[in-house]
Short mmCIF file of C-alpha atoms in Angstrom, two decimals:
data_model
loop_
_atom_site.label_atom_id
_atom_site.label_comp_id
_atom_site.label_asym_id
_atom_site.label_seq_id
_atom_site.Cartn_x
_atom_site.Cartn_y
_atom_site.Cartn_z
CA MET U 1 32.52 5.76 -10.14
CA SER U 2 35.50 4.52 -11.66
CA THR U 3 38.71 2.78 -10.74
CA GLN U 4 40.80 5.23 -8.59
CA PRO U 5 44.03 5.24 -6.52
CA VAL U 6 43.78 5.49 -2.88
CA SER U 7 47.23 5.48 -1.37
CA LEU U 8 50.76 4.73 -2.13
CA SER U 9 51.62 1.18 -1.47
CA ARG U 10 54.35 2.14 0.87
CA ASP U 11 52.04 4.51 3.11
CA LEU U 12 50.15 1.28 3.95
CA THR U 13 52.49 -0.91 5.85
CA ILE U 14 51.44 -4.37 7.65
CA LYS U 15 48.94 -4.33 9.96
CA GLN U 16 47.82 -0.76 9.07
CA VAL U 17 44.51 0.63 8.65
CA MET U 18 43.96 3.87 6.78
CA ARG U 19 40.46 5.76 5.67
CA ALA U 20 39.98 6.72 2.17
CA GLU U 21 37.14 8.76 0.53
CA LEU U 22 35.75 8.59 -2.85
CA GLY U 23 33.13 10.51 -3.20
CA ASP U 24 30.11 9.58 -0.95
CA VAL U 25 32.09 6.24 -0.14
CA ASP U 26 33.57 6.26 2.95
CA MET U 27 36.16 3.32 3.41
CA ALA U 28 38.69 1.13 5.43
CA VAL U 29 41.61 0.27 3.75
CA TRP U 30 44.04 -2.22 5.63
CA ARG U 31 47.02 -4.52 5.10
CA SER U 32 47.13 -7.81 6.86
CA ALA U 33 49.98 -9.22 8.77
CA SER U 34 50.74 -11.54 5.17
CA GLY U 35 50.48 -8.27 3.09
CA VAL U 36 46.87 -8.63 1.86
CA VAL U 37 45.41 -5.36 0.92
CA SER U 38 41.61 -5.10 1.54
CA ALA U 39 39.29 -1.97 0.93
CA TRP U 40 35.79 -1.86 2.66
CA GLU U 41 32.67 0.01 3.32
CA ASN U 42 33.60 1.98 6.35
CA ARG U 43 31.12 0.36 8.67
CA CYS U 44 31.14 -2.68 10.65
CA PRO U 45 27.64 -4.18 10.14
CA HIS U 46 27.07 -4.82 13.90
CA ARG U 47 26.59 -1.20 15.15
CA GLY U 48 28.08 1.16 12.50
CA MET U 49 31.37 1.94 14.00
CA ARG U 50 33.97 2.92 11.24
CA LEU U 51 36.26 0.24 10.45
CA SER U 52 39.23 2.48 9.90
CA HIS U 53 39.50 2.89 13.63
CA GLY U 54 39.83 -0.91 13.70
CA PHE U 55 43.01 -2.96 14.58
CA VAL U 56 44.68 -5.70 12.62
CA ARG U 57 45.34 -9.05 14.06
CA GLY U 58 47.32 -11.47 11.60
CA GLU U 59 45.05 -11.78 9.06
CA SER U 60 41.89 -10.20 10.41
CA LEU U 61 40.62 -6.77 10.88
CA ALA U 62 38.88 -6.29 14.04
CA CYS U 63 36.52 -3.49 14.78
CA ALA U 64 37.33 -1.11 17.47
CA TYR U 65 34.07 -0.96 18.97
CA HIS U 66 33.32 -4.80 20.18
CA GLY U 67 36.40 -6.58 18.48
CA TRP U 68 34.38 -8.51 15.83
CA HIS U 69 36.95 -9.91 13.66
CA TYR U 70 36.68 -9.86 9.71
CA ASN U 71 39.08 -12.08 7.63
CA CYS U 72 40.68 -10.84 4.16
CA ALA U 73 37.31 -12.02 2.46
CA GLY U 74 35.07 -9.64 4.70
CA ALA U 75 33.47 -12.56 6.32
CA CYS U 76 32.89 -12.09 10.38
CA HIS U 77 34.73 -15.37 12.14
CA TYR U 78 34.96 -13.95 15.63
CA ILE U 79 32.72 -12.27 18.16
CA PRO U 80 34.51 -11.67 21.35
CA ALA U 81 31.23 -11.27 23.22
CA HIS U 82 30.41 -14.84 22.38
CA PRO U 83 33.51 -16.79 22.05
CA GLU U 84 32.03 -20.25 21.31
CA LEU U 85 29.61 -18.91 18.50
CA ALA U 86 30.30 -19.68 14.78
CA PRO U 87 29.03 -16.25 13.23
CA PRO U 88 26.37 -16.60 10.59
CA LYS U 89 27.80 -16.30 7.05
CA THR U 90 25.46 -13.23 6.48
CA ILE U 91 27.88 -11.03 8.89
CA LYS U 92 30.08 -9.55 6.17
CA ALA U 93 31.75 -6.41 5.55
CA ASN U 94 31.33 -4.91 2.23
CA ALA U 95 34.16 -5.30 0.27
CA TYR U 96 35.24 -3.26 -2.69
CA ASN U 97 37.56 -4.48 -5.39
CA ILE U 98 41.17 -3.35 -5.23
CA ALA U 99 44.39 -3.93 -6.86
CA GLU U 100 48.13 -2.97 -6.10
CA ALA U 101 50.21 -1.96 -9.39
CA SER U 102 52.99 0.51 -9.90
CA GLY U 103 53.66 1.06 -6.18
CA ILE U 104 49.85 2.32 -5.85
CA ILE U 105 46.69 1.06 -4.26
CA TRP U 106 43.75 1.14 -6.85
CA VAL U 107 39.91 0.71 -5.61
CA ASN U 108 36.62 0.80 -7.78
CA ALA U 109 33.89 1.20 -4.99
CA THR U 110 31.14 0.13 -7.84
CA GLY U 111 32.70 -2.27 -10.17
CA ASN U 112 35.59 -4.11 -11.60
CA VAL U 113 39.40 -2.50 -10.52
CA ALA U 114 41.28 -1.48 -13.69
CA PRO U 115 44.39 -0.32 -12.44
CA ILE U 116 46.69 2.00 -14.51
CA ASP U 117 49.86 0.15 -15.37
CA ILE U 118 53.01 2.88 -14.91
CA PRO U 119 56.02 0.29 -15.60
CA SER U 120 58.72 2.75 -14.74
CA SER U 121 56.65 4.11 -11.54
CA THR U 122 58.79 2.50 -8.90
CA VAL U 123 59.96 5.04 -6.27
CA PRO U 124 57.10 6.50 -4.22
CA VAL U 125 57.33 10.34 -3.35
CA ARG U 126 54.16 10.95 -1.30
CA SER U 127 50.35 11.75 -1.53
CA ILE U 128 48.99 15.07 -0.92
CA PRO U 129 45.59 16.45 -0.80
CA ILE U 130 44.84 19.58 -2.61
CA ALA U 131 41.35 21.67 -1.89
CA CYS U 132 40.23 21.82 -5.75
CA PRO U 133 38.86 19.96 -8.53
CA VAL U 134 40.79 17.28 -9.96
CA GLU U 135 40.98 19.28 -13.29
CA SER U 136 42.65 22.31 -11.64
CA ALA U 137 45.05 19.78 -9.90
CA LEU U 138 46.12 17.97 -13.11
CA ASN U 139 46.47 21.50 -14.62
CA GLY U 140 48.50 22.59 -11.78
CA PHE U 141 51.14 19.75 -11.86
CA SER U 142 51.11 20.12 -15.78
CA LYS U 143 52.31 23.77 -15.79
CA HIS U 144 54.27 24.19 -12.44
CA THR U 145 56.90 22.03 -13.43
CA HIS U 146 60.03 21.28 -11.09
CA GLN U 147 62.98 23.74 -11.78
CA SER U 148 66.03 21.80 -11.33
CA LEU U 149 64.76 18.01 -11.43
CA LEU U 150 62.29 18.47 -14.61
CA THR U 151 64.06 20.56 -16.93
CA GLN U 152 62.46 23.14 -19.38
CA HIS U 153 62.25 20.45 -21.65
CA THR U 154 60.04 18.53 -19.49
CA GLN U 155 57.26 16.79 -21.43
CA ALA U 156 53.67 16.58 -19.66
CA GLU U 157 51.56 13.59 -20.79
CA ILE U 158 48.22 12.68 -19.68
CA ILE U 159 48.53 8.72 -19.91
CA ALA U 160 45.15 8.03 -18.46
CA ASP U 161 42.15 9.79 -18.01
CA THR U 162 39.70 7.64 -16.03
CA PRO U 163 41.40 7.87 -13.51
CA TYR U 164 43.89 10.88 -14.49
CA VAL U 165 47.47 9.81 -14.51
CA LEU U 166 50.11 12.60 -15.21
CA ALA U 167 53.72 11.69 -16.52
CA LEU U 168 56.20 14.49 -16.49
CA THR U 169 59.07 12.95 -18.87
CA PRO U 170 62.23 15.26 -18.93
CA VAL U 171 64.59 15.31 -21.70
CA GLY U 172 67.97 13.53 -21.25
CA SER U 173 68.78 9.88 -19.96
CA ASN U 174 69.66 10.63 -16.57
CA SER U 175 66.93 12.61 -15.34
CA VAL U 176 64.24 11.76 -12.87
CA GLY U 177 60.68 11.08 -14.54
CA VAL U 178 57.44 11.82 -12.19
CA TYR U 179 54.27 9.95 -12.25
CA ILE U 180 51.09 11.58 -10.57
CA ALA U 181 47.84 9.64 -10.28
CA PHE U 182 44.98 11.43 -9.25
CA GLN U 183 42.29 10.62 -6.49
CA HIS U 184 38.89 12.45 -7.12
CA VAL U 185 37.63 12.57 -3.58
CA ASN U 186 35.00 15.26 -4.40
CA ASP U 187 34.56 18.33 -6.47
CA SER U 188 36.56 20.42 -4.15
CA THR U 189 39.16 17.92 -2.97
CA THR U 190 41.71 15.73 -4.77
CA VAL U 191 44.66 13.91 -3.81
CA ALA U 192 47.85 13.31 -5.86
CA HIS U 193 49.50 10.39 -5.54
CA ILE U 194 53.21 10.93 -6.73
CA THR U 195 56.00 8.57 -7.81
CA ALA U 196 59.19 8.69 -9.51
CA THR U 197 61.38 6.77 -11.63
CA ASP U 198 63.83 4.16 -10.16
CA ASN U 199 67.07 6.65 -10.52
CA ALA U 200 65.43 9.22 -8.18
CA SER U 201 67.82 9.60 -5.10
CA MET U 202 66.67 10.14 -1.41
CA ASN U 203 67.55 13.93 -2.04
CA ASP U 204 65.34 13.82 -5.33
CA VAL U 205 62.65 12.79 -3.40
CA VAL U 206 62.57 15.10 -0.72
CA ALA U 207 62.93 17.83 -3.51
CA LEU U 208 59.98 16.62 -5.39
CA SER U 209 57.82 16.10 -1.87
CA ARG U 210 58.58 20.08 -1.46
CA TRP U 211 58.05 20.83 -5.07
CA ALA U 212 54.53 19.31 -4.58
CA ASN U 213 53.94 21.67 -1.62
CA GLU U 214 54.31 24.64 -3.75
CA VAL U 215 52.19 23.29 -6.54
CA ARG U 216 49.38 22.86 -4.01
CA ASP U 217 49.65 26.23 -2.53
CA ILE U 218 49.89 27.89 -6.18
CA THR U 219 46.71 25.58 -7.14
CA GLU U 220 44.71 26.08 -4.17
CA PHE U 221 45.29 29.87 -4.38
CA SER U 222 44.32 29.83 -8.24
CA ALA U 223 41.22 27.76 -7.53
CA GLY U 224 40.36 30.05 -4.70
CA VAL U 225 40.62 33.27 -6.98
CA SER U 226 38.52 31.96 -9.76
CA GLU U 227 35.45 31.24 -7.62
CA MET F 1 6.05 20.43 13.48
CA ASN F 2 7.01 16.69 12.85
CA ALA F 3 5.71 13.84 15.13
CA ALA F 4 9.58 12.89 16.56
CA LEU F 5 10.04 16.49 17.80
CA GLU F 6 6.36 16.93 19.09
CA HIS F 7 7.18 13.66 21.28
CA ALA F 8 10.53 14.54 22.30
CA LEU F 9 9.17 18.04 23.71
CA GLN F 10 7.40 16.76 26.08
CA ASP F 11 10.34 15.31 28.16
CA TRP F 12 12.55 16.94 30.88
CA TYR F 13 16.39 17.35 30.04
CA PRO F 14 19.22 18.78 32.13
CA VAL F 15 20.57 21.76 30.85
CA ALA F 16 22.87 22.86 34.00
CA MET F 17 24.23 21.45 37.19
CA VAL F 18 22.78 22.95 40.45
CA GLY F 19 25.43 25.55 41.21
CA GLU F 20 26.98 25.69 37.96
CA LEU F 21 26.27 29.51 37.45
CA ALA F 22 27.05 32.06 39.68
CA PRO F 23 23.85 34.50 40.72
CA GLY F 24 23.49 36.76 37.54
CA GLU F 25 25.63 34.62 35.33
CA CYS F 26 23.85 33.44 32.19
CA LYS F 27 24.76 30.82 29.69
CA HIS F 28 23.47 29.83 26.10
CA SER F 29 22.51 26.46 25.19
CA LYS F 30 20.53 24.77 22.83
CA LEU F 31 17.40 22.12 23.48
CA LEU F 32 15.83 20.08 20.44
CA GLY F 33 16.72 22.42 17.91
CA VAL F 34 15.73 25.35 19.99
CA ASP F 35 18.06 28.18 21.26
CA ILE F 36 17.90 28.78 25.16
CA THR F 37 19.40 30.67 27.94
CA VAL F 38 20.13 29.64 31.08
CA LEU F 39 20.19 32.52 33.83
CA ALA F 40 21.09 31.98 37.60
CA ASN F 41 18.76 34.18 39.53
CA HIS F 42 19.85 36.51 42.50
CA ALA F 43 19.26 34.65 45.68
CA GLY F 44 15.66 35.83 47.22
CA ASN F 45 17.47 35.43 50.58
CA ALA F 46 21.00 35.80 51.29
CA THR F 47 21.13 32.18 53.12
CA GLU F 48 20.25 30.45 49.84
CA SER F 49 23.63 28.76 48.51
CA THR F 50 22.57 28.01 45.12
CA PRO F 51 20.58 30.23 42.98
CA THR F 52 17.53 29.17 40.91
CA ILE F 53 17.53 29.57 37.41
CA THR F 54 15.56 30.93 34.87
CA VAL F 55 15.43 29.40 31.32
CA ARG F 56 14.10 30.85 28.18
CA ALA F 57 13.75 29.25 24.78
CA ASP F 58 13.04 32.05 21.95
CA GLY F 59 12.91 34.59 24.59
CA ALA F 60 10.09 33.05 26.31
CA PRO F 61 10.53 31.53 29.80
CA VAL F 62 9.88 27.58 29.96
CA ASP F 63 9.18 25.31 33.00
CA VAL F 64 12.05 24.50 35.12
CA GLN F 65 12.68 21.73 37.86
CA GLN F 66 15.51 20.58 40.10
CA ALA F 67 16.30 17.06 40.35
CA PHE F 68 19.74 14.64 40.87
CA ASP F 69 22.01 17.80 41.07
CA HIS F 70 20.79 19.26 37.78
CA TRP F 71 17.99 21.72 36.44
CA TRP F 72 15.83 20.25 34.25
CA VAL F 73 13.76 21.88 31.42
CA CYS F 74 10.58 20.89 29.29
CA LEU F 75 9.76 22.93 26.38
CA GLY F 76 6.35 21.08 25.75
CA ASN F 77 2.76 22.09 26.75
CA LYS F 78 1.67 18.53 27.91
CA PRO F 79 4.79 17.70 30.05
CA ARG F 80 5.65 13.76 31.07
CA SER F 81 6.91 13.56 34.73
CA LEU F 82 10.22 13.12 35.26
CA PHE F 83 11.50 9.97 36.14
CA THR F 84 12.28 9.07 39.77
CA ILE F 85 15.85 7.42 41.15
CA GLU F 86 15.36 6.53 44.90
CA GLU F 87 18.86 6.56 45.58
CA ALA F 88 19.17 10.13 45.22
CA SER F 89 17.58 10.76 48.56
CA GLU F 90 19.82 8.21 50.37
CA ALA F 91 21.56 10.82 52.74
CA ASP F 92 24.83 8.13 53.04
CA ARG F 93 25.48 8.31 49.53
CA ARG F 94 27.91 10.46 47.66
CA PHE F 95 26.69 12.60 44.80
CA VAL F 96 28.84 13.31 42.05
CA PRO F 97 27.58 15.32 39.06
CA CYS F 98 30.08 15.03 36.42
CA GLY F 99 29.90 17.97 34.46
CA VAL F 100 29.17 17.85 30.80
CA VAL F 101 30.80 16.34 27.70
CA ARG F 102 29.76 17.65 24.27
CA VAL F 103 29.25 14.62 21.57
CA ALA F 104 28.73 14.96 17.92
CA CYS F 105 26.33 11.67 17.78
CA SER F 106 22.61 11.02 18.14
CA PRO F 107 21.47 11.49 21.68
CA LEU F 108 19.70 7.87 21.17
CA ARG F 109 23.60 6.60 20.39
CA ALA F 110 24.77 7.92 23.32
CA VAL F 111 22.17 6.14 25.57
CA GLU F 112 22.39 2.86 23.68
CA ASN F 113 26.16 2.99 24.29
CA PHE F 114 25.78 3.43 27.94
CA LEU F 115 23.64 0.17 28.02
CA ASP F 116 26.32 -2.04 26.40
CA ILE F 117 28.67 -3.88 28.15
CA ALA F 118 30.32 -5.78 25.40
CA HIS F 119 32.65 -2.86 24.44
CA PHE F 120 34.34 -2.68 27.39
CA PRO F 121 37.53 -4.77 26.88
CA PHE F 122 37.92 -2.96 23.50
CA VAL F 123 36.95 0.63 24.33
CA HIS F 124 37.48 0.81 28.16
CA THR F 125 40.54 -1.46 28.16
CA GLY F 126 42.19 -2.47 31.64
CA VAL F 127 39.32 -0.52 33.45
CA LEU F 128 35.97 -1.79 32.73
CA GLY F 129 37.23 -4.67 30.67
CA ALA F 130 39.85 -6.29 29.23
CA GLU F 131 40.89 -9.45 27.18
CA PRO F 132 40.58 -12.38 27.38
CA HIS F 133 37.25 -11.50 29.78
CA THR F 134 35.19 -10.70 26.67
CA GLU F 135 32.07 -13.18 26.88
CA VAL F 136 28.72 -11.61 27.90
CA TYR F 137 26.62 -14.16 29.67
CA LYS F 138 23.15 -14.55 29.18
CA TYR F 139 21.24 -11.84 31.36
CA ASP F 140 17.52 -10.97 31.20
CA VAL F 141 15.63 -7.66 29.87
CA LYS F 142 12.13 -6.82 29.60
CA VAL F 143 9.84 -3.78 29.68
CA ASP F 144 8.42 -3.23 33.22
CA GLU F 145 5.00 -2.50 31.90
CA SER F 146 4.05 -0.67 35.32
CA VAL F 147 6.36 1.88 34.87
CA ASP F 148 6.91 1.67 31.29
CA GLU F 149 10.35 1.24 31.35
CA VAL F 150 13.34 -0.97 29.94
CA ILE F 151 15.06 -3.42 32.57
CA ALA F 152 18.10 -5.43 32.06
CA THR F 153 19.32 -7.73 35.14
CA ASN F 154 21.40 -10.49 36.16
CA ILE F 155 24.40 -9.05 34.05
CA LYS F 156 27.94 -10.17 35.00
CA PHE F 157 31.08 -9.18 33.89
CA TYR F 158 34.78 -9.20 34.92
CA GLN F 159 36.22 -5.41 35.37
CA PRO F 160 39.85 -4.79 36.09
CA GLN F 161 38.99 -1.69 37.78
CA ALA F 162 35.47 -1.38 38.26
CA ALA F 163 35.14 2.23 39.61
CA LYS F 164 37.78 4.64 41.17
CA SER F 165 37.46 2.96 44.71
CA ALA F 166 38.23 -1.00 43.42
CA GLU F 167 41.47 -2.42 44.09
CA GLY F 168 42.09 -5.29 41.48
CA GLY F 169 39.71 -7.03 39.41
CA ILE F 170 36.26 -7.96 40.21
CA GLN F 171 33.31 -9.89 38.93
CA THR F 172 31.00 -7.08 38.66
CA GLU F 173 26.86 -7.33 38.29
CA TYR F 174 24.94 -4.62 36.69
CA ILE F 175 21.20 -3.73 36.63
CA TYR F 176 20.34 -0.93 33.84
CA ARG F 177 17.07 1.23 33.70
CA VAL F 178 15.95 3.09 30.69
CA PRO F 179 13.46 5.63 32.47
CA ALA F 180 13.16 7.88 29.61
CA PRO F 181 14.16 7.98 25.65
CA MET F 182 17.44 9.98 26.45
CA ALA F 183 18.32 8.78 30.32
CA ALA F 184 19.88 5.79 31.25
CA VAL F 185 20.38 4.54 35.00
CA LEU F 186 23.05 1.76 35.94
CA TYR F 187 23.11 0.00 39.27
CA LYS F 188 26.24 -1.85 39.85
CA THR F 189 28.31 -3.77 42.43
CA CYS F 190 30.16 -1.12 44.96
CA PRO F 191 33.67 -2.48 45.54
CA LEU F 192 33.80 -1.11 48.95
CA LYS F 193 30.22 -2.13 49.96
CA PRO F 194 29.64 -5.37 48.38
CA ASP F 195 25.95 -5.64 49.72
CA ALA F 196 25.06 -2.30 48.16
CA LEU F 197 24.90 -0.89 44.56
CA ASP F 198 26.84 2.16 43.30
CA VAL F 199 24.32 4.22 40.98
CA ILE F 200 25.69 5.83 37.83
CA ALA F 201 22.98 7.82 35.30
CA LEU F 202 23.41 9.51 32.01
CA PHE F 203 21.45 12.38 31.41
CA VAL F 204 21.60 13.34 27.70
CA GLN F 205 20.58 16.64 26.54
CA PRO F 206 19.81 16.92 22.99
CA LEU F 207 21.03 19.84 21.37
CA ASP F 208 19.66 18.62 17.84
CA GLU F 209 18.88 14.97 16.31
CA GLN F 210 22.94 14.76 15.99
CA THR F 211 24.64 16.64 18.73
CA CYS F 212 23.94 16.04 22.51
CA ASP F 213 25.45 17.16 25.85
CA VAL F 214 25.80 14.33 28.15
CA TRP F 215 25.76 14.94 31.86
CA PRO F 216 26.90 11.93 33.87
CA TRP F 217 25.91 11.65 37.58
CA MET F 218 26.62 9.18 40.23
CA ALA F 219 25.28 8.39 43.62
CA LEU F 220 28.17 6.45 45.07
CA TYR F 221 29.51 4.45 48.42
CA ASP F 222 33.14 5.86 48.47
CA ASP F 223 34.52 7.95 51.34
CA THR F 224 38.00 7.91 50.28
CA SER F 225 38.30 9.57 46.88
CA THR F 226 38.17 12.89 46.21
CA GLN F 227 35.11 14.75 44.09
CA ALA F 228 37.74 15.64 41.53
CA GLU F 229 38.99 11.93 41.22
CA LEU F 230 35.45 10.40 41.04
CA ILE F 231 34.47 13.04 38.42
CA GLN F 232 38.25 12.45 36.46
CA PHE F 233 37.43 8.64 36.48
CA GLN F 234 33.96 9.19 34.81
CA GLN F 235 35.20 11.49 32.56
CA LEU F 236 37.88 9.38 31.25
CA ILE F 237 35.18 6.59 30.63
CA PHE F 238 32.87 8.84 28.77
CA LEU F 239 35.89 10.55 26.55
CA GLN F 240 36.72 6.85 25.77
CA ASP F 241 33.04 6.14 24.45
CA ARG F 242 33.07 9.77 22.57
CA SER F 243 35.76 8.15 20.15
CA ILE F 244 33.21 5.58 19.25
CA LEU F 245 30.02 7.55 19.21
CA GLU F 246 31.37 10.31 16.74
CA ASN F 247 32.31 7.47 14.32
CA GLN F 248 29.07 5.54 14.05
CA LEU F 249 27.18 5.65 10.68
CA PRO F 250 24.56 6.54 9.98
CA LYS F 251 24.72 9.48 12.53
CA LYS F 252 21.01 8.47 13.33
CA LEU F 253 19.77 5.17 15.31
CA PRO F 254 18.43 2.79 13.03
CA LEU F 255 15.32 1.60 14.89
CA ASP F 256 13.88 -1.02 12.22
CA PRO F 257 15.62 -4.40 12.45
CA GLY F 258 17.93 -5.47 9.40
CA GLN F 259 20.21 -2.25 9.21
CA GLU F 260 22.35 -3.13 11.90
CA ILE F 261 23.25 -6.64 13.04
CA PRO F 262 22.78 -7.33 16.89
CA THR F 263 23.77 -10.43 18.81
CA LYS F 264 22.62 -11.80 22.11
CA ALA F 265 24.93 -9.56 24.06
CA ASP F 266 22.70 -6.71 22.38
CA TYR F 267 19.56 -7.89 24.04
CA THR F 268 19.53 -4.70 26.03
CA SER F 269 19.87 -2.45 22.83
CA VAL F 270 17.20 -4.31 20.76
CA ALA F 271 14.58 -3.86 23.38
CA TYR F 272 15.45 -0.09 23.86
CA ARG F 273 15.06 0.44 20.01
CA ARG F 274 11.77 -1.78 20.26
CA TRP F 275 10.76 0.48 23.24
CA LEU F 276 11.53 3.74 21.29
CA LYS F 277 9.77 2.70 17.98
CA LYS F 278 6.55 1.56 20.29
CA ARG F 279 6.53 5.17 21.82
CA GLY F 280 6.91 6.98 18.97
CA ALA F 281 10.48 8.23 20.33
CA TYR F 282 12.02 8.84 16.95
CA TYR F 283 13.87 12.21 17.41
CA GLY F 284 17.69 11.21 16.92
CA ALA F 285 16.55 8.33 15.14
CA LEU F 286 16.67 6.93 11.31
CA GLU F 287 12.99 7.13 9.60
CA VAL F 288 11.06 4.54 10.77
CA HIS F 289 8.91 2.02 8.58
CA PRO F 290 5.99 0.75 9.77
#
C-alpha cells in the first residue's frame, strides 16, 4: 500500500467524520474542532463498531455505540459507562499516517505518508467515484478533456504515479489548469479528487464538475464494454 | 458437517408468528443456511381460529412446536428442549409479538447487543437512556448451572422513557436471562405496576452466520396502549439497534478474549461469550482457538 488521496480538504469540515476505503482497509477520517485531521482503522476496539458512524466532540472522536472518546492521538480517554475510570493506555484506535497538502487529505495505511506537492492546486472542485480500475480513470481524464475550459492545446501530463496525479495544463496564460489525484479503492473502484488553479471562477468549477460526470459515464461505459 | 452447524441444528428457532399466515398461505425463508417453506394448514375444524403450520426444509417436513405466540422449528435429529418463560402463562399480561426485523449481522451479535445497557444513552437517546446518565453500576452475572443459563441481576439504569407506558424518567431495574445461544429474555421494572416486571424477549432466527431475522416478543402489564403502539415502540428501539449491528467488524462474534476490549459494564457479554464457547455454540462466531 502506498500514499493515497482520500478526500478534498474542503469536504471534511470541522467536527465531521467520513468513511474511506483503500483496498481491504476500511477507515474513519475525521477533523477535530481545532482542525486536526486523523485517519483510523474503522473499528472501535471495544465492540468493533465502525468509527465513521461516530461523532466529534471538541478534540475527540466518540464511538456511536457506547460513546467511548478517543483523542487525536487515538488514545481512549473517556468511557461513559465508567465516568470515574482512567482508561488503560492499551485502549487505542489504530491510527494511520496522514497529511494535508495541496487541498487534499493523503493517507498511507501501511507506512509513512508522502503527499504529492501540487503548488498551484488551490481551488477544490469535487471528488467523484468511478466504477473502473485506476488506469482506466487516468486514461479517461487524459483523453476526454473539457471542450471550452481546456482548449485543444491542453497538455495532459502524469506528474506522479504513486499515487497517480494527472495535470491538465492548457496553453494560454488565463486558462484554468486542472489536477486530478486518483484514489485506488480497489480494482474496480477509483475516486478522482479534482482541483483547479486559483483563476478558476465558480462557473468554471460548476463546468468542471459536469465535465467530470461526463468523463465518468464514458469511462464506466468503455470499462463495461471491454470486459 | 462442521461442528458449529451440528450444534446449532439441535436448537429451536422461531420462523413465524402464530396467525401470521392465512390458511393455505405459504412463505419462503431460511434457517441455518437451509431453505425452508412455511405453510399454514387448512383448519381441521371450522372453530380453529389460527391454523397450524407445516415447515419443510429442503422439501422434507421438520419438527414444529408453538410457544410464546411463535412457531418454532428444529432441524436437528437430537433436539434440545425449548426453554420456558413462566410469564407466558400469566393470563393478566398483554402478549405482544412484535413482528420481524431482518438484520445483516451474526445472530450472536444481535443477542449480545440485547444484553448491553451501556449503549442506551447513545443509541436509544432520550428513550432508554440519556447523557449524563451514562454510568453502569456494578451488577451480578453468573451461569445458573441448574438450568445452564446466563443470568445477570441487580442492574439499575436511568431511563427517560423506559416503556410506552412510562411517563417521565425512572430508575429501571433489569434482569437478563440467556436460555439458548440465540434467545435472550429481559425482565424490567414495569412503569404501571412497580411490584411487577415486564418481560421482553428477543428470539433470533439465524438465516445464516451473518444474517438473522429477529422476532421481539413482550409480556407486559399495560392496559392503555394499543397493540400497534406497543409494537411501534419496540420496532423503533430495534431499528436503532440495527444501525449498530450492521456496522460491527468483524461480522462474526469473536469468542476468544483479546480481540475486543470489554470493561466492567460488559460482564454479561463476557459471560455470554464464555458460555457459548464452553457449549461449543460457534455458529455465527469467529473461529475459536482452544
